[in-house]
Short mmCIF file of C-alpha atoms in Angstrom, two decimals:
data_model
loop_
_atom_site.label_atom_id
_atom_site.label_comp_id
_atom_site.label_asym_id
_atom_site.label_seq_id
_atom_site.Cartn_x
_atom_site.Cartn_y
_atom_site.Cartn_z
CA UNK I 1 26.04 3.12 -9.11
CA UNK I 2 29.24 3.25 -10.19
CA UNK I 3 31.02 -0.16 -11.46
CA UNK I 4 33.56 -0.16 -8.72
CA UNK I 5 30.72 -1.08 -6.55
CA UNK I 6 30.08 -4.22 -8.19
CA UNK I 7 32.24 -6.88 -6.92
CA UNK I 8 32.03 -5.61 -3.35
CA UNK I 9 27.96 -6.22 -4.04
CA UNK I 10 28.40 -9.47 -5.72
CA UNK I 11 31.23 -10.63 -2.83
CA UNK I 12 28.34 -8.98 0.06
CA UNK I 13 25.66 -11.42 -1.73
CA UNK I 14 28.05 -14.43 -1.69
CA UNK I 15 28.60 -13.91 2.15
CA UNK I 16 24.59 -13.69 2.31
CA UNK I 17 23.55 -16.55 0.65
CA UNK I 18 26.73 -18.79 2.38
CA UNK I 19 24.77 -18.09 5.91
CA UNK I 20 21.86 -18.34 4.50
CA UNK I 21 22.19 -21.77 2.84
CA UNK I 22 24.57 -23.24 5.74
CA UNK I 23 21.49 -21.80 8.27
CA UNK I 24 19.09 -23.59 6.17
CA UNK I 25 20.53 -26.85 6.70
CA UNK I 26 21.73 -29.72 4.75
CA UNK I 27 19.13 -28.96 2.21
CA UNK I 28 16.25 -27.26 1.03
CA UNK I 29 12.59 -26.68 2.85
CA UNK I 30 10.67 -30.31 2.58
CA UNK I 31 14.12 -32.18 0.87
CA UNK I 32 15.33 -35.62 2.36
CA UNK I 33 18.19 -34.65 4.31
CA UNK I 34 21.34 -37.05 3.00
CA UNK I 35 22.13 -40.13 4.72
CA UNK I 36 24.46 -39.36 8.03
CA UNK I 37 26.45 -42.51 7.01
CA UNK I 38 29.27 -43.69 9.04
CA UNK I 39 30.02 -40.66 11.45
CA UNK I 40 26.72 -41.56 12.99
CA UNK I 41 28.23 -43.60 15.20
CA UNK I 42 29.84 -41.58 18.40
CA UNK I 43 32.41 -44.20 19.08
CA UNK I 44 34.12 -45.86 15.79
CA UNK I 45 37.77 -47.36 15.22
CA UNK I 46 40.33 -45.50 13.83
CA UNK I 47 39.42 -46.33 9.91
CA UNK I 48 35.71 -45.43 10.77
CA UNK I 49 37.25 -41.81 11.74
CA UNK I 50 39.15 -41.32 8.39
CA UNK I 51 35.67 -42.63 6.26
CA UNK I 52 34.50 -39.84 8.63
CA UNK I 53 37.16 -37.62 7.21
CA UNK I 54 36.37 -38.05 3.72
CA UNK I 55 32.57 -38.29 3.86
CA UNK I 56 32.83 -34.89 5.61
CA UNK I 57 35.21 -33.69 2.75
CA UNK I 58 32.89 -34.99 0.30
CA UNK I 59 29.83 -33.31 1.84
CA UNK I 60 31.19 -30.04 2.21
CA UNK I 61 32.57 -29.72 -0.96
CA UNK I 62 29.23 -30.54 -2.28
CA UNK I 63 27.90 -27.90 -0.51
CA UNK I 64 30.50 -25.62 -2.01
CA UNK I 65 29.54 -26.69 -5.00
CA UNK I 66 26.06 -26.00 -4.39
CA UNK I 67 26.73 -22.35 -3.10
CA UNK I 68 28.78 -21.16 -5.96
CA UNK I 69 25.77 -22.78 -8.66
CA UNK I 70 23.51 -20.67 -6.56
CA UNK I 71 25.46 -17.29 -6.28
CA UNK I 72 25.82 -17.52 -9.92
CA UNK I 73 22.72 -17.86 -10.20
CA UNK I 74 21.72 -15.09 -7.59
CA UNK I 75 23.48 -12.71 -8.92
CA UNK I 76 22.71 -12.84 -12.48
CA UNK I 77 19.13 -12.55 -11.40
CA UNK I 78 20.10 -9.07 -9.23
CA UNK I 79 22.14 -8.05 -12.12
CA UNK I 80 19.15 -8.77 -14.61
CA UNK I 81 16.78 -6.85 -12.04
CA UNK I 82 19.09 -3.81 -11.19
CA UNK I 83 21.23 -3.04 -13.92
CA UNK I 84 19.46 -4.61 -16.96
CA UNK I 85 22.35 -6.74 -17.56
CA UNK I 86 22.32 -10.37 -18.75
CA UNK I 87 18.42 -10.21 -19.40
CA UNK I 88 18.78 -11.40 -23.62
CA UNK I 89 18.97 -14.65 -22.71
CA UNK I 90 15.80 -16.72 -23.76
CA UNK I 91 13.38 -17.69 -20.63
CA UNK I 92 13.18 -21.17 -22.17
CA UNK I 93 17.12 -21.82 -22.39
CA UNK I 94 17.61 -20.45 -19.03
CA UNK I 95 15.24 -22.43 -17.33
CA UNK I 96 16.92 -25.14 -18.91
CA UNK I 97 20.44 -24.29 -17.97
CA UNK I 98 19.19 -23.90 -14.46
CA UNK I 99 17.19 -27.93 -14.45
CA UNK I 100 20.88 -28.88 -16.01
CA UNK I 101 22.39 -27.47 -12.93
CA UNK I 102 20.30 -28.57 -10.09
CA UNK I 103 20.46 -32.22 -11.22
CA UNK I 104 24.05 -32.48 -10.27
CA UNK I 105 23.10 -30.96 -7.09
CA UNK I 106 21.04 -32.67 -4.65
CA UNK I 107 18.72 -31.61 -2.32
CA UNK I 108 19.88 -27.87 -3.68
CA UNK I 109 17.00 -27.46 -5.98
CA UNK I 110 17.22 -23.37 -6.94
CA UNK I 111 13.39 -23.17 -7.91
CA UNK I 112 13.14 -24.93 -4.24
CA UNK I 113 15.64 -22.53 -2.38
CA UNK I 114 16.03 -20.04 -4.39
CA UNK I 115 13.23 -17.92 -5.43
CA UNK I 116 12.30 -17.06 -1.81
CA UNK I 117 15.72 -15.68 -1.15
CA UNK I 118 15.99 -13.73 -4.36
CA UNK I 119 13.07 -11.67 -3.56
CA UNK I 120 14.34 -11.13 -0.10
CA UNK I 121 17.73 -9.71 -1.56
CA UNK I 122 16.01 -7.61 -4.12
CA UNK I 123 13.57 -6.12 -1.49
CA UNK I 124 16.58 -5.48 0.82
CA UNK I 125 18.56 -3.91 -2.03
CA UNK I 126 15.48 -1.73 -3.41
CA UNK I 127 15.31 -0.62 0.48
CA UNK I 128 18.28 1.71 0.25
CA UNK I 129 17.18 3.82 -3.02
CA UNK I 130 15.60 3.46 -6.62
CA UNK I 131 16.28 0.49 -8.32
CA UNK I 132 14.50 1.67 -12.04
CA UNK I 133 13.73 4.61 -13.35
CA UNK I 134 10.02 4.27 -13.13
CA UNK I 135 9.52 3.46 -9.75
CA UNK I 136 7.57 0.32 -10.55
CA UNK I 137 10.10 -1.67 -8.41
CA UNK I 138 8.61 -0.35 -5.27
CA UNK I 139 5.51 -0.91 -5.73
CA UNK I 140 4.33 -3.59 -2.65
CA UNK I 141 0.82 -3.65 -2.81
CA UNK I 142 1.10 -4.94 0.92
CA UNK I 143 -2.49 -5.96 0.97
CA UNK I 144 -2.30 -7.76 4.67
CA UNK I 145 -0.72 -4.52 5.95
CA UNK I 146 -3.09 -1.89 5.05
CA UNK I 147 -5.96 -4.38 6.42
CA UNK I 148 -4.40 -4.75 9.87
CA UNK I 149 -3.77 -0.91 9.72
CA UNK I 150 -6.99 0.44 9.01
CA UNK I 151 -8.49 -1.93 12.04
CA UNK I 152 -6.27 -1.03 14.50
CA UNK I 153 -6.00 2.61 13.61
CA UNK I 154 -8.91 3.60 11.73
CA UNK I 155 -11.89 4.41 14.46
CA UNK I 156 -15.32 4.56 14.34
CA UNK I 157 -15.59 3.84 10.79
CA UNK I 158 -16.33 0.19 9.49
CA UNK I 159 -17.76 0.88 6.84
CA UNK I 160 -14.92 2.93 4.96
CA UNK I 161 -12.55 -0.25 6.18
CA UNK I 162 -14.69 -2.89 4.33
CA UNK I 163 -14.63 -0.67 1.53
CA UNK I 164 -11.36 0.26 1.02
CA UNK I 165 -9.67 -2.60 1.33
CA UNK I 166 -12.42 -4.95 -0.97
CA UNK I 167 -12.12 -2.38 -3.37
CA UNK I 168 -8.27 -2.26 -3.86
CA UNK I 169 -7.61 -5.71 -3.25
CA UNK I 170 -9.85 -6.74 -5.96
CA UNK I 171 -8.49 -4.29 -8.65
CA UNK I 172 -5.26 -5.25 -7.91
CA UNK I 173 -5.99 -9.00 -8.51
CA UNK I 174 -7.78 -8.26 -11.34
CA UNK I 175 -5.72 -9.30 -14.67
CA UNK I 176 -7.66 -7.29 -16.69
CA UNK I 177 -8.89 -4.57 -15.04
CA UNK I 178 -11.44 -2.21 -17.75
CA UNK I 179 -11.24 1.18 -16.43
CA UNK I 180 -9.62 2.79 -13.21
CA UNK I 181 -10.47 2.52 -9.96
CA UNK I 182 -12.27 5.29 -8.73
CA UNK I 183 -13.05 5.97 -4.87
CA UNK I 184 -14.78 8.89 -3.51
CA UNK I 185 -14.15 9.86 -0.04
CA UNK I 186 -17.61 11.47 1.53
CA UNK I 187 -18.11 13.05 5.15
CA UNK I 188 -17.18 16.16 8.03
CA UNK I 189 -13.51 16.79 8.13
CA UNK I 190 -11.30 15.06 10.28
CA UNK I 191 -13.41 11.96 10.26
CA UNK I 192 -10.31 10.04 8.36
CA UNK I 193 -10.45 10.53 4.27
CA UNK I 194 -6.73 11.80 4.53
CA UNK I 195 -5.57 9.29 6.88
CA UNK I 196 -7.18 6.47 4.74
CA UNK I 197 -5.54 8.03 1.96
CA UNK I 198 -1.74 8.27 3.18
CA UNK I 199 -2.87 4.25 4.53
CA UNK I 200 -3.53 3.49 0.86
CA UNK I 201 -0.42 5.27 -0.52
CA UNK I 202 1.77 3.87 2.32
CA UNK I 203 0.99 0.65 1.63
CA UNK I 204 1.15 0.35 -2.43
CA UNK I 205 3.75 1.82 -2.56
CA UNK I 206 7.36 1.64 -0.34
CA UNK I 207 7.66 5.53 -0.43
CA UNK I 208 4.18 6.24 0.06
CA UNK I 209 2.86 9.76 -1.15
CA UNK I 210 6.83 10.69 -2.04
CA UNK I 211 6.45 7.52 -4.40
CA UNK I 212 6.50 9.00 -8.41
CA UNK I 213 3.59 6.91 -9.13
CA UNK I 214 1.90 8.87 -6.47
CA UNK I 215 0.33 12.32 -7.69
CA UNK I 216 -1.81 14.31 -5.07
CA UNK I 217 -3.70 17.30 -6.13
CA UNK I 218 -5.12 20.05 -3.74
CA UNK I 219 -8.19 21.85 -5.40
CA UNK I 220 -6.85 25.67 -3.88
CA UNK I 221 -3.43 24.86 -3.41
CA UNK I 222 -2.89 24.06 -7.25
CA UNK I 223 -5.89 25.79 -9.07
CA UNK I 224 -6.55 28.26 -7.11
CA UNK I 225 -7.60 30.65 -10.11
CA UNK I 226 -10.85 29.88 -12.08
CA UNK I 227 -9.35 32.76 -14.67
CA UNK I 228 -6.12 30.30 -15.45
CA UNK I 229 -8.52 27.16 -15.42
CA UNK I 230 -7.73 26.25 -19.36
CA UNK I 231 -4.12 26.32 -18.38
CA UNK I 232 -4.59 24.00 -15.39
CA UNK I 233 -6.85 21.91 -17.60
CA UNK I 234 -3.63 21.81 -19.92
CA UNK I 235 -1.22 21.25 -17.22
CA UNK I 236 -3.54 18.45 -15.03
CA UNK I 237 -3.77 16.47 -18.26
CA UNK I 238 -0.40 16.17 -18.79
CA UNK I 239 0.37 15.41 -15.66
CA UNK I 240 -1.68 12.44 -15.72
CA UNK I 241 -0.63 11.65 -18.65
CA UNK I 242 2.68 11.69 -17.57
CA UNK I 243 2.49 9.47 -14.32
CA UNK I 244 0.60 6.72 -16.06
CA UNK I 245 2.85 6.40 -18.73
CA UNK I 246 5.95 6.21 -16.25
CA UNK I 247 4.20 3.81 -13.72
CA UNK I 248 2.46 0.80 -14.44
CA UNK I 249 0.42 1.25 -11.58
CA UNK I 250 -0.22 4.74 -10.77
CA UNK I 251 -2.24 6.31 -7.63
CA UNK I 252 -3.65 9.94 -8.30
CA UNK I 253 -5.82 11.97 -5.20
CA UNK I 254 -8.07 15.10 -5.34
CA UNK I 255 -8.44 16.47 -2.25
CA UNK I 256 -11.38 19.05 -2.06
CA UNK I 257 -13.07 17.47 -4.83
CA UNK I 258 -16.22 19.87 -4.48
CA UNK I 259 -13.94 22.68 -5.68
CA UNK I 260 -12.56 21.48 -8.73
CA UNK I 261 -13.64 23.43 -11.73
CA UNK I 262 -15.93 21.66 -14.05
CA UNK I 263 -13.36 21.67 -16.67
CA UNK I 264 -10.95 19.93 -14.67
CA UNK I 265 -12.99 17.40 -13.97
CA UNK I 266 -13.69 16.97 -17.46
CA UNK I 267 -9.93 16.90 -18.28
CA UNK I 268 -9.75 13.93 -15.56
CA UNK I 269 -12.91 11.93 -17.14
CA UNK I 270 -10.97 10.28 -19.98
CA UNK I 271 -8.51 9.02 -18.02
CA UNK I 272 -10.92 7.05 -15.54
CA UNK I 273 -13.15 5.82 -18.50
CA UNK I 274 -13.47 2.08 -19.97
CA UNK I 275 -9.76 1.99 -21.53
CA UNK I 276 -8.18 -1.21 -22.87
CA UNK I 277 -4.12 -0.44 -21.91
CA UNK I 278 -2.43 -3.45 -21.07
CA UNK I 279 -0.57 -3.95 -18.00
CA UNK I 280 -1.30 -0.32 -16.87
CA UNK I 281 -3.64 -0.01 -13.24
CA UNK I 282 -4.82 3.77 -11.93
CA UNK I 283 -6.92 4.09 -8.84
CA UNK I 284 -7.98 7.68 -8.52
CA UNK I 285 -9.37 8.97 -4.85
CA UNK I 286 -11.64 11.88 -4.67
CA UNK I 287 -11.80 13.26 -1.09
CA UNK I 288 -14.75 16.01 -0.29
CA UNK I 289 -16.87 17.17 2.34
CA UNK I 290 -19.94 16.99 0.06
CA UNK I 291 -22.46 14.56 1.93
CA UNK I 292 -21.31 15.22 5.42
CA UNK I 293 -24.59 16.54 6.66
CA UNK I 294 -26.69 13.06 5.44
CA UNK I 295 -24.40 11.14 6.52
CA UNK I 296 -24.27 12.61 10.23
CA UNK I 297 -28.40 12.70 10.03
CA UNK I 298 -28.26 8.60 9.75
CA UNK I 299 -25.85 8.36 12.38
CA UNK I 300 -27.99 10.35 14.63
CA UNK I 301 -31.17 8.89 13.81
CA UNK I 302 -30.02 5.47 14.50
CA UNK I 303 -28.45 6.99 17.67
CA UNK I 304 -31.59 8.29 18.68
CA UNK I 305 -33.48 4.77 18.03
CA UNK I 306 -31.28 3.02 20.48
CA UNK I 307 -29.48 1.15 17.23
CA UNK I 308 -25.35 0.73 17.18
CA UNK I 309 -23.84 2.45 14.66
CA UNK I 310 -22.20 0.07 13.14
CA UNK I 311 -25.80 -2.09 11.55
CA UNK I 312 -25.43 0.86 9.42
CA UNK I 313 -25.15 -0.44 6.12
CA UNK I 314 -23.39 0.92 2.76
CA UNK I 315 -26.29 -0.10 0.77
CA UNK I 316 -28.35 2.58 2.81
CA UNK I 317 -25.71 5.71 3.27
CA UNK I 318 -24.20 4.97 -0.56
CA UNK I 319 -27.97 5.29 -2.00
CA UNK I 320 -28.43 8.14 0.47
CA UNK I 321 -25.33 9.89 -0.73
CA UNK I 322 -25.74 9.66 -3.88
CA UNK I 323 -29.12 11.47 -3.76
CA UNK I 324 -27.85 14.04 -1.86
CA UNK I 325 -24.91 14.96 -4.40
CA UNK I 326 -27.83 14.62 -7.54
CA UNK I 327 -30.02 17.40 -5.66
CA UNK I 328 -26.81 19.64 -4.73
CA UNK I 329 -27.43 23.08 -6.51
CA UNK I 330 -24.37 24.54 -8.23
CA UNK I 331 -21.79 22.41 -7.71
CA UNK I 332 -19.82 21.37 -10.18
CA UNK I 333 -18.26 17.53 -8.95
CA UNK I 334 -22.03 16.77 -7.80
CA UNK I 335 -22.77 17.50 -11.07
CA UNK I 336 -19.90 16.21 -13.16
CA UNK I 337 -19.31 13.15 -15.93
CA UNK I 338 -17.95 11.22 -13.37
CA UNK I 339 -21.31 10.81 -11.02
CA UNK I 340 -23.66 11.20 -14.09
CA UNK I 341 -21.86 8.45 -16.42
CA UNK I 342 -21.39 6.12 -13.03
CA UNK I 343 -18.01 6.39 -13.15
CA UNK I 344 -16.94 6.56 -9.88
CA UNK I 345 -17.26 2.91 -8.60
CA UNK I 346 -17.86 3.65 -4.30
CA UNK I 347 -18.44 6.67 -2.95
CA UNK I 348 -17.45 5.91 0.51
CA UNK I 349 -19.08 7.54 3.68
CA UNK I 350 -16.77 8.40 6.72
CA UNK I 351 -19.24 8.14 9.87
CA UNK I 352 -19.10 11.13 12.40
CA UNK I 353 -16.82 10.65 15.61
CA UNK I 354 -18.32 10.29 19.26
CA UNK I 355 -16.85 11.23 22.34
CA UNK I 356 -14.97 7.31 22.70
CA UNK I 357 -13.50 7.64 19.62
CA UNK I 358 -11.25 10.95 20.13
CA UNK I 359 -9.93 9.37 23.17
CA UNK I 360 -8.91 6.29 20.69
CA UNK I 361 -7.48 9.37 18.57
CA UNK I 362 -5.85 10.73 22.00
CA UNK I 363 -4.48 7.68 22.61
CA UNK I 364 -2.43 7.06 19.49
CA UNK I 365 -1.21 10.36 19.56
CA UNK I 366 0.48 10.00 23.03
CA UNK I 367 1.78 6.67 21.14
CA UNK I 368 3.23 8.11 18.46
CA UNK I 369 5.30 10.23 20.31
CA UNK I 370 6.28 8.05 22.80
CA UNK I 371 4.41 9.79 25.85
CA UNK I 372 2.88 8.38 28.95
CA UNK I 373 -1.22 8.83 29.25
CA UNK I 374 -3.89 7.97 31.82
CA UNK I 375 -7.49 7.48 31.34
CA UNK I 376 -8.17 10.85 32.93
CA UNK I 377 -5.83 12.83 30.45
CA UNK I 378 -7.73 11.08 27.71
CA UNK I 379 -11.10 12.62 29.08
CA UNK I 380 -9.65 15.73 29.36
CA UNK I 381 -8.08 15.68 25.65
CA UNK I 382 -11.58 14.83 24.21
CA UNK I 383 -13.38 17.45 26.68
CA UNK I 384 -11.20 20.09 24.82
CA UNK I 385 -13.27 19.52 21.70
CA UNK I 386 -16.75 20.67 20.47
CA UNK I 387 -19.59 18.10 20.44
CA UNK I 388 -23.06 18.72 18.23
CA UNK I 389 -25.70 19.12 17.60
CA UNK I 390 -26.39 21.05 20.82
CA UNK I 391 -28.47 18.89 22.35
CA UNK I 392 -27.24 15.60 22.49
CA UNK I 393 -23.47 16.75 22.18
CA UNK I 394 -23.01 13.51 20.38
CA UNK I 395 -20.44 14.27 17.57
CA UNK I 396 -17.07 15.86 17.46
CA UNK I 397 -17.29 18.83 15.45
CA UNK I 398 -14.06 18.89 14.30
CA UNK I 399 -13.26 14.78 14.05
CA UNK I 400 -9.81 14.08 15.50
CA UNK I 401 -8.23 16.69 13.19
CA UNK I 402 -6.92 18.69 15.81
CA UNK I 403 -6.03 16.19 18.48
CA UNK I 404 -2.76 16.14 17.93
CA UNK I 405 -2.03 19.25 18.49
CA UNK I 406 -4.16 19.40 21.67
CA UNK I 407 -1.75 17.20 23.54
CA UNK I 408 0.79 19.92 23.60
CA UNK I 409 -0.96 21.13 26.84
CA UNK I 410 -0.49 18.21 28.40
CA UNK I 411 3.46 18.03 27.85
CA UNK I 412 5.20 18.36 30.89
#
C-alpha cells in the first residue's frame, strides 16, 4: 500500500473511533459515569445556564482530549500490526506511557476501551486483503463457528462432530502441543469427509482452502505416476517444508489416502512425529474410503437390532477400524509408519446415510441456491438415488454426493 494511502487511513480510523467512543457513552463499559452537575436541573436562572455553558465546554473538551490520546494510540497499534512500523519500542515503556496517559483521562481507560476496538479495526482491515506476508494474520480459529456448523449442516454423523471439533479445539489450546495433529477421515464416499474438511479449513482460517497455510493434496491428481514417485517424494517434502515454515499454524489434507505410495507416506512421517518447534501447530487430515464396508456392517447390525444409530460409540467403530486397516492386504496407508507407530491420533468413522438424511442434504441444497421446496420434491430428490444392500434398501449408495446436482430436474 502505497504511502499516499496513509493519512486518508489514519483520518478514516479517527472518524471510527470518534462514533465509536461518542456511541459508547460518557465512558467506558462498567466506569462511573461523571457527575451531571448543574445542567441537571431542567429549569435554572440565567447564571445556572452559563455554569451549564462551561461545564459542557469542559466536558467535551475532555472528551476531545480523550479521543485524540486514543487515536494515537490506535493507530500506532495498526501501524505496528500492518506495516511493522513503530514496533522497537520496549513492551515495558509502552505500557507505561500508556498508564501515564490514561491517568489524566478519566473514565477513558485504553486497556478498558481500547483493546476490544483495536481488534475490531484490525479484523475489519485484514478483511479487504493480506495484511503479512505469511498469512498468519488470518488465521481465526473460529472455534464456536465450526461447532454450530457441523450441527446444523453435518447429517447423520455424530460421531465425526464430537470428534472433530474435541480434537481441534484441544490442539489449538494446547501451549505446547508435541507432535501434529493427525485426523483420519474413514467411510463410503459422499458420507461428508470433504465437507468436514472445507468446515475445518473455513473456519481456521479467513480464506479457507485458498488460505497459504492451507495445502491440499489429491493422491491421482498430483502423483499420479508410481515411476516419478522419488520426485514427488522430493517435491511433497518440500512442500511441507515450505508451508510450515511460512505459517505458524499450518493445515495440510490427503485426499485418497489409500493411494498414496508408500514412499510418500514415508516422506510425510517426519513431519507428523514428536517434534519440539516452538510456536509452530500442523494438523494433517487423511481422507480415504478404507473402512467403509465395517463401518456400514455396524450401522446395519444395530439397524437390524432395533438400536438408533446414534448409541453407536467411537470406542467400538475406532477399535473396529483399526482392525480392519491392520488385516487389509496390500495396501500401502493400512500398512504405513503412521498406523503402525500410532501416529495418527483419531481415525474418524463417517456413518452411512439413510433415506431422511438425503432429504436433509436436498434441503440445503434448495437453500443454498435460494429455491423454493416442498416435502414432496424432497421425496422425490432422495427417490432418485440408490439405496443398499438390496434388501433392506437402507443406505444411500452414493451419500449426498450427487444431490446437488439432482435438483437441476426440478428447476423450473
Amino acid at each position: 500500500m502505497g504511502q499516499g494511502w496513509l493519512p486518508a487511513l489514519r483520518g478514516l480510523g479517527c472518524c471510527l473511533l470518534v462514533l465509536l467512543l461518542l456511541l459508547g457513552g460518557s465512558g467506558s463499559p462498567g466506569t462511573t459515569p461523571p457527575p451531571r452537575g448543574p445542567w441537571a436541573e431542567e429549569h435554572g436562572a440565567v447564571p445556572e445556564r452559563e455554569q451549564w455553558g462551561r461545564a459542557r465546554y469542559e466536558a467535551v473538551k475532555k472528551h476531545l482530549g480523550a479521543v485524540g490520546a486514543l487515536s494515537k494510540q490506535y493507530w500506532q497499534y495498526v501501524a505496528c500490526k500492518v506495516w511493522q512500523e513503530g514496533c522497537e519500542a520496549d513492551e515495558e515503556e509502552r505500557e507505561e506511557r500508556e498508564e501515564r496517559e490514561s491517568a489524566h483521562i478519566p473514565s477513558w481507560s485504553f486497556p478498558l476501551v481500547g483493546q476490544d476496538y483495536l481488534e475490531i479495526l484490525s479484523a475489519w482491515y485484514c478483511s479487504f486483503g493480506k495484511c503479512c506476508e505469511t498469512g498468519d494474520c488470518r488465521i481465526i480459529n473460529n472455534i464456536t463457528g465450526l461447532k454450530a456448523d457441523l450441527s446444523e449442516q453435518l447429517h447423520g454423523q455424530h460421531l465425526a462432530k464430537e470428534v472433530v471439533v474435541r480434537a481441534v479445539q484441544g490442539f489449538l489450546q494446547n501451549p505446547r502441543p508435541q507432535k501434529a495433529l493427525v485426523l483420519s477421515f474413514h467411510g463410503w464416499s459422499g458420507t461428508g469427509k470433504n465437507f468436514v474438511t472445507r468446515m475445518v479449513a473455513s473456519h481456521l482460517y479467513r480464506d479457507g482452502l485458498k488460505s497459504d497455510c492451507v495445502r491440499v493434496f489429491v493422491s491421482l491428481l498430483h502423483f499420479p505416476h508410481h515411476n516419478y514417485v522419488d520426485s514427488y517424494k522430493v517435491q511433497l517434502q518440500r512442500q511441507i517444508s515450505e508451508t510450515l515454515q511460512r505459517c505458524r499454524q499450518a493445515l495440510l489434507i490427503f485426499d485418497e489416502a489409500e493411494k498414496l505410495h508408500s514412499s510418500l507416506l514415508d516422506a510425510i512421517r517426519p513431519f507428523v512425529a514428536h517434534h519440539d518447534m516452538d510456536h509452530q501447530r500442523a494438523i494433517f487430515l487423511f481422507l480415504s474410503n478404507l473402512g467403509g464396508n465395517t463401518i456400514n456392517e455396524v450401522a446395519l447390525d444395530f439397524w437390524r437390532a432395533g438400536r438408533a444409530r446414534e448409541e453407536i460409540s467411537m470406542e467400538l467403530l475406532e477399535q473396529r477400524l483399526r482392525l480392519e486397516l491392520q488385516e487389509a492386504a496390500e495396501n500401502s496407508y493400512a500398512h504405513s509408519h503412521l498406523l503402525r507407530e500410532n501416529l495418527i491420533d483419531f481415525v474418524v468413522p463417517f456413518l452411512p446415510l439413510e433415506y431422511h438424511h438425503v432429504k436433509l442434504c436436498a434441503r440445503d441444497a434448495f437453500l443454498a441456491r435460494g429455491l423454493p421446496y416442498t416435502e414432496a420434491t424432497l421425496d422425490q430428490v432422495a427417490q432418485m438415488m440408490v439405496f443398499v444392500p438390496k434388501e433392506e434398501k437402507l443406505f444411500s449408495a452414493q451419500g449426498c454426493k450427487s444431490v446437488p446436482q439432482r435438483i437441476n430436474y426440478f428447476l423450473p
